[in-house]
Coordinates of C-alpha atoms and ligand atoms in Angstrom, one line a residue:
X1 CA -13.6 -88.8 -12.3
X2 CA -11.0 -85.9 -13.8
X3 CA -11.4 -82.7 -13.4
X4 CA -12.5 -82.1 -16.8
X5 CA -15.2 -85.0 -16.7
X6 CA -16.9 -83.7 -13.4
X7 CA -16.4 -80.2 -14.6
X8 CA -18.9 -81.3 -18.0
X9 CA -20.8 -83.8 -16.2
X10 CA -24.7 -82.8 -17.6
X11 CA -23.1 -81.6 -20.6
X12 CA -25.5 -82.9 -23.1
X13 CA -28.2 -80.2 -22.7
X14 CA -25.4 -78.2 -24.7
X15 CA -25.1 -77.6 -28.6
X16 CA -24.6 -81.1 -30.3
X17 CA -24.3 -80.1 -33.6
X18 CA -21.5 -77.3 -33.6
X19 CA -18.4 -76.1 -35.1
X20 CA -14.8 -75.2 -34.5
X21 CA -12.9 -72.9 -36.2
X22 CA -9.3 -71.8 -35.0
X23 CA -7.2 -71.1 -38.2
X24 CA -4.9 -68.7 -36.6
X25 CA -1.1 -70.0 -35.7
X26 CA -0.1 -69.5 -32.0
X27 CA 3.7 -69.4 -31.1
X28 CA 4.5 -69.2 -27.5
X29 CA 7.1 -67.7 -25.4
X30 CA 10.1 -65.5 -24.2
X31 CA 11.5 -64.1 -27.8
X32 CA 9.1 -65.6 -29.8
X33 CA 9.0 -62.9 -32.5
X34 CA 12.8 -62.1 -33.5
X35 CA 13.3 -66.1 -33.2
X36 CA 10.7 -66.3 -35.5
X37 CA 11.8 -63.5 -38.0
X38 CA 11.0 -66.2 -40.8
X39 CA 7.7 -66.4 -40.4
X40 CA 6.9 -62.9 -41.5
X41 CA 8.0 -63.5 -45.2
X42 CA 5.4 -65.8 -45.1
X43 CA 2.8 -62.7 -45.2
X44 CA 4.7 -60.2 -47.7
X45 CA 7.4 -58.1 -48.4
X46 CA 6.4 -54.8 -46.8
X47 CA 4.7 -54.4 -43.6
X48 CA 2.5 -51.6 -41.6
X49 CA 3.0 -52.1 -38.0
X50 CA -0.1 -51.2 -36.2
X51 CA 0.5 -49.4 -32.7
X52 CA -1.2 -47.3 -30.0
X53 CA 0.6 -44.0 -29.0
X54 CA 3.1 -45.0 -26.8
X55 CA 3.3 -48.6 -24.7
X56 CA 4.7 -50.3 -27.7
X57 CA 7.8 -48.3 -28.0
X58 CA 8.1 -48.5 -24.0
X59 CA 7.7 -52.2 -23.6
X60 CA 10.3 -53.4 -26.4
X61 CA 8.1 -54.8 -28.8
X62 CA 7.9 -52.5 -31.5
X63 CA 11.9 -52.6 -31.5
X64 CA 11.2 -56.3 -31.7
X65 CA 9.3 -56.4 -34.4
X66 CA 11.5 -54.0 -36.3
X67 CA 14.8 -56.5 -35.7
X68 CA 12.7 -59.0 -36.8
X69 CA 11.6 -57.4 -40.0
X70 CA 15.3 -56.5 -40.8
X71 CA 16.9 -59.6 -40.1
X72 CA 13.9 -61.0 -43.0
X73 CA 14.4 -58.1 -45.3
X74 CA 11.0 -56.9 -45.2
X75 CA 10.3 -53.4 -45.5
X76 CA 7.9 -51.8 -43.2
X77 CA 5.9 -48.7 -42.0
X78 CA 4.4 -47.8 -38.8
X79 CA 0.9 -46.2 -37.6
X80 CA 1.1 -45.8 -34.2
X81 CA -1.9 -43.6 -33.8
X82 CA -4.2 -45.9 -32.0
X83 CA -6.1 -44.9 -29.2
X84 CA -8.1 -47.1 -26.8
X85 CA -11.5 -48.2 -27.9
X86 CA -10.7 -47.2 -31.7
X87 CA -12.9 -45.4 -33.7
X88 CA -14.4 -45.2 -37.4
X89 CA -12.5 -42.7 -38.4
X90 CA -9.0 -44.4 -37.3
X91 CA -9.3 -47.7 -38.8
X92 CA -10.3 -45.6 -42.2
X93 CA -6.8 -43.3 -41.8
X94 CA -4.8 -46.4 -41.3
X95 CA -6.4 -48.5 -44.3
X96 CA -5.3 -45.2 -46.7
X97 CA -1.8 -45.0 -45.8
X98 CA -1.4 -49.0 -46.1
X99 CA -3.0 -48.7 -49.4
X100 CA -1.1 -45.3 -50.1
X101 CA 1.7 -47.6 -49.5
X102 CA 1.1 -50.6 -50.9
X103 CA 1.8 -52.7 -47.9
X104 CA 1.5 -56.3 -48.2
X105 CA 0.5 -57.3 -44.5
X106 CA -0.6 -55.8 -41.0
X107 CA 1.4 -56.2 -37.8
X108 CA -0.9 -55.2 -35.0
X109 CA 1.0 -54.5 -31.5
X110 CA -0.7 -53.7 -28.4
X111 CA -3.9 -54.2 -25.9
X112 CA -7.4 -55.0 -28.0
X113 CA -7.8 -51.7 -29.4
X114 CA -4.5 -51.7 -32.0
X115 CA -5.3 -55.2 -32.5
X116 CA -8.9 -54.5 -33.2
X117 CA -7.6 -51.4 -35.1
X118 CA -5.4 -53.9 -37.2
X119 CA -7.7 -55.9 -37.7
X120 CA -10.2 -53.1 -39.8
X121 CA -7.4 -51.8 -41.5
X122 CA -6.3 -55.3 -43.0
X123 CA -10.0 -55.5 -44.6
X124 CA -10.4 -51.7 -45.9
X125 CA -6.9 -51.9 -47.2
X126 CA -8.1 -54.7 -49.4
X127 CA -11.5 -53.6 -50.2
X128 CA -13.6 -50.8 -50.7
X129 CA -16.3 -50.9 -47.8
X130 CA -18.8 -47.9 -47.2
X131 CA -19.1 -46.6 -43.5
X132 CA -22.9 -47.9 -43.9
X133 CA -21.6 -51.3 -44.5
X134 CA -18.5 -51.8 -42.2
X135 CA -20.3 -53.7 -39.9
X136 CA -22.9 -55.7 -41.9
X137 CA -20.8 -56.1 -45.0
X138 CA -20.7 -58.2 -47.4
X139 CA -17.3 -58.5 -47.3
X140 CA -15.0 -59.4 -50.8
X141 CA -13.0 -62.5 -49.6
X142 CA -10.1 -60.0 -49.5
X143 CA -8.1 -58.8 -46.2
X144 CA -4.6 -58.4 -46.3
X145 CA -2.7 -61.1 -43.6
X146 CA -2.7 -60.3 -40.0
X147 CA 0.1 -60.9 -37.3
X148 CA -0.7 -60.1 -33.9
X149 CA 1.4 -59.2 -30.8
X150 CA -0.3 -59.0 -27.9
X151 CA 0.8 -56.7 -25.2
X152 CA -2.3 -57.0 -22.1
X153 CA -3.4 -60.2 -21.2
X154 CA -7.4 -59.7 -21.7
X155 CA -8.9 -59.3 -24.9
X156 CA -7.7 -62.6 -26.8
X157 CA -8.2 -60.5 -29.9
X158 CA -5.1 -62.4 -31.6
X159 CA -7.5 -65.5 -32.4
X160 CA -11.0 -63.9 -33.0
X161 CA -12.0 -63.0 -36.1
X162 CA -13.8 -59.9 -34.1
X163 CA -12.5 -55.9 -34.5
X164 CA -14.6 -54.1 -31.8
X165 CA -14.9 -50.1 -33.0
X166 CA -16.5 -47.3 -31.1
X167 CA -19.5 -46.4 -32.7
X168 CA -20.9 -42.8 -32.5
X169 CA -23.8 -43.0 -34.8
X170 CA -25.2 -46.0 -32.5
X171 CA -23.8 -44.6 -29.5
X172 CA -21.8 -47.9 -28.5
X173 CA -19.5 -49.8 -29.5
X174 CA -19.8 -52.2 -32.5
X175 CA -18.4 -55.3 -33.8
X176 CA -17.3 -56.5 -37.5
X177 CA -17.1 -59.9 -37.4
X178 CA -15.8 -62.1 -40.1
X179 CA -13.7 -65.4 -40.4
X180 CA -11.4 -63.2 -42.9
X181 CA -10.2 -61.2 -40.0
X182 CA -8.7 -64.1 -37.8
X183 CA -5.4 -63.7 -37.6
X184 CA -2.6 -65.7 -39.9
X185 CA -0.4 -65.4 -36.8
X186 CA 0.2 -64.5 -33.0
X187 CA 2.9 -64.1 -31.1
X188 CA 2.5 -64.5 -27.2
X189 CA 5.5 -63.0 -25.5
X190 CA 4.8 -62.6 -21.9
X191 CA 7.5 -59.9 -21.8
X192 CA 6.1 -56.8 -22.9
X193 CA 3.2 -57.6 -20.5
X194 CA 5.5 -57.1 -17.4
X195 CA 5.6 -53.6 -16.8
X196 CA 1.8 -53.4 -17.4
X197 CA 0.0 -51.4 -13.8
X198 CA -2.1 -52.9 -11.5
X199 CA -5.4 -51.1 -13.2
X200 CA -4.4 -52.6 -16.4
X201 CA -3.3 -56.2 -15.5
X202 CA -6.9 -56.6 -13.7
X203 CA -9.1 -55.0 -16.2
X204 CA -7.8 -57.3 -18.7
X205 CA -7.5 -60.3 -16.6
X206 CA -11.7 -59.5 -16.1
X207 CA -12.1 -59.2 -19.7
X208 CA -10.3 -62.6 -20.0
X209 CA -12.7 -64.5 -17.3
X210 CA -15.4 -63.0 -18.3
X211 CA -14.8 -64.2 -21.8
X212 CA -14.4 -67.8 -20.2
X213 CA -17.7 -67.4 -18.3
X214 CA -20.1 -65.6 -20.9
X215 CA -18.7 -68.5 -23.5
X216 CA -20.3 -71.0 -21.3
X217 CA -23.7 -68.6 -21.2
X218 CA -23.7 -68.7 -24.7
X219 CA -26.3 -70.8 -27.1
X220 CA -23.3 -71.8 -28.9
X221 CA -21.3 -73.1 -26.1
X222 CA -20.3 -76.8 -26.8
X223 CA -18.0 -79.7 -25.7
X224 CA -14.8 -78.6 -26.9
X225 CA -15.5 -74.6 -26.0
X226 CA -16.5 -75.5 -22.5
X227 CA -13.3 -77.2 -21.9
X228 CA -11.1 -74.6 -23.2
X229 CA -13.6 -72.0 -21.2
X230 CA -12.8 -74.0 -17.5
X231 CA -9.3 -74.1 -18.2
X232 CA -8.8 -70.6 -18.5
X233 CA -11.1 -69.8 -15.6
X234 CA -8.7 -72.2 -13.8
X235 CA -5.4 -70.7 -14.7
X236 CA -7.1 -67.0 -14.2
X237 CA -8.4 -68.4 -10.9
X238 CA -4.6 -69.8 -9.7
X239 CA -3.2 -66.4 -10.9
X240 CA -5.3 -64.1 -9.2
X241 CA -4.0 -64.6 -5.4
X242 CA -0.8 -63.2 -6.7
X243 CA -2.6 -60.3 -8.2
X244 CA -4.1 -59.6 -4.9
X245 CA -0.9 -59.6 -3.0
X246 CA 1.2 -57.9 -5.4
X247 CA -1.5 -55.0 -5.5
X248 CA -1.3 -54.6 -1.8
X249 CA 2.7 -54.6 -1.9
X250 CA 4.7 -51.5 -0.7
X251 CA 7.2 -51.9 -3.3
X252 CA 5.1 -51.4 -6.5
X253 CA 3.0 -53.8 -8.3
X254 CA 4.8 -56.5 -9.4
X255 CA 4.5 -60.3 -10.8
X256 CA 6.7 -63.4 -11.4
X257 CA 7.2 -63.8 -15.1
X258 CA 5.7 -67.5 -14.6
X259 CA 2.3 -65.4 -13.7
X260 CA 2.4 -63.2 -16.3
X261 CA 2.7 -65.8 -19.2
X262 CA -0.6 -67.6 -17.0
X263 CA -2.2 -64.6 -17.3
X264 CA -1.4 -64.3 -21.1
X265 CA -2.0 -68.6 -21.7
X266 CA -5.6 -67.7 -20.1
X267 CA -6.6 -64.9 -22.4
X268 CA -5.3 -66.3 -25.6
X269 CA -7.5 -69.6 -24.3
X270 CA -10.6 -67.2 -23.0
X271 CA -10.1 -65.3 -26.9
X272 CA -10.3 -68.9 -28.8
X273 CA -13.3 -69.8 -26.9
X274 CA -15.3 -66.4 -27.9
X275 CA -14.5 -66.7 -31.3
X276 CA -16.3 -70.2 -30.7
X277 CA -19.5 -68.7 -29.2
X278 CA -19.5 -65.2 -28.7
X279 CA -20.1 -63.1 -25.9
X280 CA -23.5 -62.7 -24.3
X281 CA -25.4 -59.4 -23.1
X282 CA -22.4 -59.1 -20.3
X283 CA -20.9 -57.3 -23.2
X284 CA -22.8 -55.2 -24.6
X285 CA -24.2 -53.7 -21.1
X286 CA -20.7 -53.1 -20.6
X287 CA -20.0 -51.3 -24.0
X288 CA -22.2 -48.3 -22.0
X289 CA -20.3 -48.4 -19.8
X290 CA -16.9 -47.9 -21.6
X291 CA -19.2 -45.5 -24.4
X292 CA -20.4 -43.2 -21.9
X293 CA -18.7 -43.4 -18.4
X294 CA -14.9 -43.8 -19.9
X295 CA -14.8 -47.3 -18.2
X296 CA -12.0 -49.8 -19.2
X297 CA -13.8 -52.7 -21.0
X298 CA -12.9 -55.6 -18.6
X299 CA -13.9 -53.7 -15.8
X300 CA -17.1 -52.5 -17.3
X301 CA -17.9 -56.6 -18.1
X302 CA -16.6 -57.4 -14.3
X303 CA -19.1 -55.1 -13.0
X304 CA -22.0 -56.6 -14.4
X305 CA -21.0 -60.1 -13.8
X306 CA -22.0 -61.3 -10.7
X307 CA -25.3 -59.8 -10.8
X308 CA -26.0 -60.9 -14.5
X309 CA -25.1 -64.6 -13.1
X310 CA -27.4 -64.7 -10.1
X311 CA -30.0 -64.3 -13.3
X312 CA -29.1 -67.3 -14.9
X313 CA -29.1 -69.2 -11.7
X314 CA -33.0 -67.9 -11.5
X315 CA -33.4 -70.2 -14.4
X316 CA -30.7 -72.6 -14.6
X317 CA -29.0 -73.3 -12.0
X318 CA -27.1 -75.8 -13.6
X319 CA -24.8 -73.3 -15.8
X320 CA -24.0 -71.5 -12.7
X321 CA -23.0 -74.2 -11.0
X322 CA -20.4 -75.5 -13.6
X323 CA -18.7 -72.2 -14.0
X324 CA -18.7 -71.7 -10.1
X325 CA -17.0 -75.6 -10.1
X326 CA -14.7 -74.2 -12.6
X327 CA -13.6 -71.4 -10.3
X328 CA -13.8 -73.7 -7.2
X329 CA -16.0 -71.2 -5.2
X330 CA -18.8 -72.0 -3.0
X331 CA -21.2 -70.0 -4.8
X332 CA -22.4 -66.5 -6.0
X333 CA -21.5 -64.8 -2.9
X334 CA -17.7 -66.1 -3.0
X335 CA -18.0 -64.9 -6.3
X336 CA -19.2 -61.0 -6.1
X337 CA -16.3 -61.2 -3.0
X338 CA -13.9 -62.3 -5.3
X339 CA -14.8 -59.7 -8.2
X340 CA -15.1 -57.0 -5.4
X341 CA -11.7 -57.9 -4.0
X342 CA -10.4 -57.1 -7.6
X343 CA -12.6 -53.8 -8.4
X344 CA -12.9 -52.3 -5.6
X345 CA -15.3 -49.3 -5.4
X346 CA -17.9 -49.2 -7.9
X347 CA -18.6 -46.2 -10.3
X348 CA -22.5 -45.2 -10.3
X349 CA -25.4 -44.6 -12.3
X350 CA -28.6 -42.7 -12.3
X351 CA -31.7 -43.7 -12.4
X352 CA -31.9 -41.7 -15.9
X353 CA -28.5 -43.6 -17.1
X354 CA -30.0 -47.2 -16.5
X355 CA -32.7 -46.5 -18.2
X356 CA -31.2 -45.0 -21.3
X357 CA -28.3 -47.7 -20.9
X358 CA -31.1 -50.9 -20.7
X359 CA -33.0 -49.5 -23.8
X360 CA -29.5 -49.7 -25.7
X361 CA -28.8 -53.2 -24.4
X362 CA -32.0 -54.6 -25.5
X363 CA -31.0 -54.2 -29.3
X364 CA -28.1 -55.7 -28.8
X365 CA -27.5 -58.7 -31.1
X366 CA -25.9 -60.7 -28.7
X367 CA -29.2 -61.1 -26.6
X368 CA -30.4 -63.9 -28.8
X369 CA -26.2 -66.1 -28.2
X370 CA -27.2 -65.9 -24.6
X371 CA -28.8 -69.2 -23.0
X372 CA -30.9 -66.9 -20.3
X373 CA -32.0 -64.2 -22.4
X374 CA -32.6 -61.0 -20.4
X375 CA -35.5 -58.5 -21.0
X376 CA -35.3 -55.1 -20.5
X377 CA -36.8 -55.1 -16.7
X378 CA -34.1 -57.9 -16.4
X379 CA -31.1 -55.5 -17.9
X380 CA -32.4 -52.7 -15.7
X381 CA -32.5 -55.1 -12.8
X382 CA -28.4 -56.1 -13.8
X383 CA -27.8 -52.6 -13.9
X384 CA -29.4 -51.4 -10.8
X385 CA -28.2 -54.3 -8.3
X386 CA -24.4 -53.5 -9.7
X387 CA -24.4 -49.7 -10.3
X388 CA -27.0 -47.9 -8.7
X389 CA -26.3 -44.5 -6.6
Ligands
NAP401 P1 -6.2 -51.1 -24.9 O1 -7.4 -50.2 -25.1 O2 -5.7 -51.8 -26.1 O3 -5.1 -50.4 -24.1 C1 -5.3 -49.8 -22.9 C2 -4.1 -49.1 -22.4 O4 -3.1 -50.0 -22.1 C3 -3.5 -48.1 -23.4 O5 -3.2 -46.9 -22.7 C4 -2.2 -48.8 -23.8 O6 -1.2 -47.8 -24.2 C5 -1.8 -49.5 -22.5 N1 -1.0 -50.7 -22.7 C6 -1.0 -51.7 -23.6 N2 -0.1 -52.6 -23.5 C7 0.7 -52.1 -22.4 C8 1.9 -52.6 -21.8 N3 2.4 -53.8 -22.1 N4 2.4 -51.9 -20.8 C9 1.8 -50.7 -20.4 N5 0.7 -50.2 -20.9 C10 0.1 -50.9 -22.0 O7 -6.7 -52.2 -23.8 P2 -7.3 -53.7 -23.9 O8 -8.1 -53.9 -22.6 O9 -6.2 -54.6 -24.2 O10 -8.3 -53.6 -25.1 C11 -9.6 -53.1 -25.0 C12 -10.2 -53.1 -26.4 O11 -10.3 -54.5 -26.9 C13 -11.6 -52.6 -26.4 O12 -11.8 -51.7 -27.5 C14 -12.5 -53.8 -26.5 O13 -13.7 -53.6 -27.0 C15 -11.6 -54.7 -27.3 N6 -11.9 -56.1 -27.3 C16 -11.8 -56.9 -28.4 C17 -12.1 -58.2 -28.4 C18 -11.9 -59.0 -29.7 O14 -12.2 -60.2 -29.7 N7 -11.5 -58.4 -30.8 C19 -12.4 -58.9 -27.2 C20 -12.5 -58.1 -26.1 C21 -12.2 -56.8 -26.1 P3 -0.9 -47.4 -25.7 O15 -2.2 -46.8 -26.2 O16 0.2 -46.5 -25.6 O17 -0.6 -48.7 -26.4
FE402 FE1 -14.1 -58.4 -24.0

């Protein structure tokens, strides 16, 4: 039996009738954006590039992007005003200068949050949508076309048709989430992710396996989403060893470039998969975290993990056991080892917090994707067991 077959064997309690839907184009590897210049006159003649404040410019892909867009004589613009976990207000300021502009297409370069950003912008700049109806729409089938360069290796947000915005009124963060916002096009260049810090390559690599893992929690979960799921728990689960060492290493924090593009492969794979089945409430505990505690989002996920599984495997024991075969561990205590190795300490929360944080959780839509649906003792129990003082 392959790995694959025993990985899936008692598959068929899983969704039968489901679908698949990947429309975005995935170009892999070293240079892949100036050797694809062409491709961008495929989206329009005048671009906005879509940046946070400063990692873009550092790790060469902005200048990238610019060569490309000069060697196809496309004109372009650039709002490099995102900051991480991007709000209302930013995705509103971006959409009026692309329209101020008349810009054609979005280029979105960065971590999740410029991609997310991007991602907003492409759909106000093409339609008039209320603050009351960003999230709920309906949505015109209008959005301007989307390329995406990723530059962490966590979110996957270059093939999900997801744009995750903080959310003050609600006090979390909130998704829109609409086919129109898949992207026409990413680029996966493992070179701008090398310079990324320790913090940052594990807090995405988290959000990456934890994508993987809640996918195979979710009600929508099937045959081909599973498979996709195990292989990027695989490759994250080869790669992490050398995240391990190079984190204890005297001379800096460093990986091989083979590593970096695994890390990269896995969370484009972990992104393809979500946009399958969503996430589950791993999620949206976490977006408390990140909301009120300032806690990166993979980390806030990795957190709640472990303990969130050891519910499932209360009630089915089965799921549990084909992600742990996935990861090749013995069971859930090699698996809060491993996840501790990688956090280390963990940040607390007051009796007061879990409680406010588990009555926010239980409104969370994504309750009803998850196959073991939590209450809100069960969220406080997640909580507790991960975070408590
Ligand atoms: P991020 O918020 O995009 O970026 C975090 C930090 O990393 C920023 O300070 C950024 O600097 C820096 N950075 C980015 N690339 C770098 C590089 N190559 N080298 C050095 N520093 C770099 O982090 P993220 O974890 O990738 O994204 C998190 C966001 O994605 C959250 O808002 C989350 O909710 C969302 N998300 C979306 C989806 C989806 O499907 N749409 C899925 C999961 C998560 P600069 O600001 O200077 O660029
Ligand atoms: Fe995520």
């Amino acid at each position: 039996m392959n790995a694959i077959t025993s990985n899936f064997a008692g598959q068929k309690n899983n969704n039968q009738n489901y679908k698949y839907y990947m429309p975005t184009m995935v170009i892999f590897g070293k240079n892949c954006v100036k050797e694809n210049s062409q491709l961008f006159t495929t989206l329009g003649k005048k671009a906005l590039i879509v940046t946070g404040t400063q990692s873009a410019k550092r790790n060469g892909s902005e200048k990238d992007v610019r060569t490309a867009l000069e060697t196809a004589g496309i004109s372009y613009l650039v709002y490099d005003k995102v900051i991480a976990n991007p709000t209302i207000a930013c995705v509103y300021e971006g959409a009026k200068i692309a329209k101020a502009n008349e810009v054609d297409f979005i280029i979105a370069i960065g971590g999740g949050s410029p991609m997310d950003a991007g991602k907003a912008i492409a759909l106000l700049a093409a339609q008039d949508i209320t603050e009351e109806n960003l999230f709920s729409g309906p949505y015109a089938e209008r959005v301007l076309p989307l390329a995406m360069i990723p530059t962490t290796a966590g979110t996957g947000s270059e093939v999900t048709q997801y744009s995750v915005l903080t959310n003050e009124k609600s006090q979390t963060k909130t998704s829109i989430s609409s086919d129109l916002l898949f992207p026409r096009i990413a680029f996966l260049d493992a070179k701008y992710t090398v310079n990324l810090p320790a913090v940052i390559t594990i807090n995405t690599a988290l959000d990456a396996l934890s994508h993987a893992i809640e996918s195979m929690l979710s009600i929508r979960a099937s045959y081909l989403s599973n498979i996709l799921a195990a292989d990027s728990i695989r490759i994250l689960m080869d790669c992490i060893p050398d995240v391990l060492e190079a984190q204890k290493s005297e001379e800096g924090f460093h990986l091989a470039f083979e590593t970096r593009e695994q890390l990269l492969l896995a969370s484009t794979l972990a992104g393809i998969v979500i946009a399958q089945t969503g996430t589950t409430i791993v999620h949206s505990m976490g977006y408390s975290l990140t909301y009120f505690k300032n806690i990166d989002h993979g980390r806030a996920n990795a957190l709640l993990l472990g303990e969130y599984l050891r519910l499932v495997n209360e009630v089915q024991p089965n799921l549990t056991a084909r992600i742990l075969n996935a990861m090749n561990l013995s069971g859930l205590e090699a698996f809060a080892t491993l996840i501790d190795s990688l956090l280390g300490n963990r940040e607390k929360l007051s009796p007061a917090e879990i409680t406010q944080f588990s009555k926010i959780a239980v409104k969370a839509k994504n309750i009803t994707n998850c196959i073991v649906q939590p209450n809100e003792e069960d969220i406080r129990r997640i909580y507790a067991n991960s975070l408590l003082k």
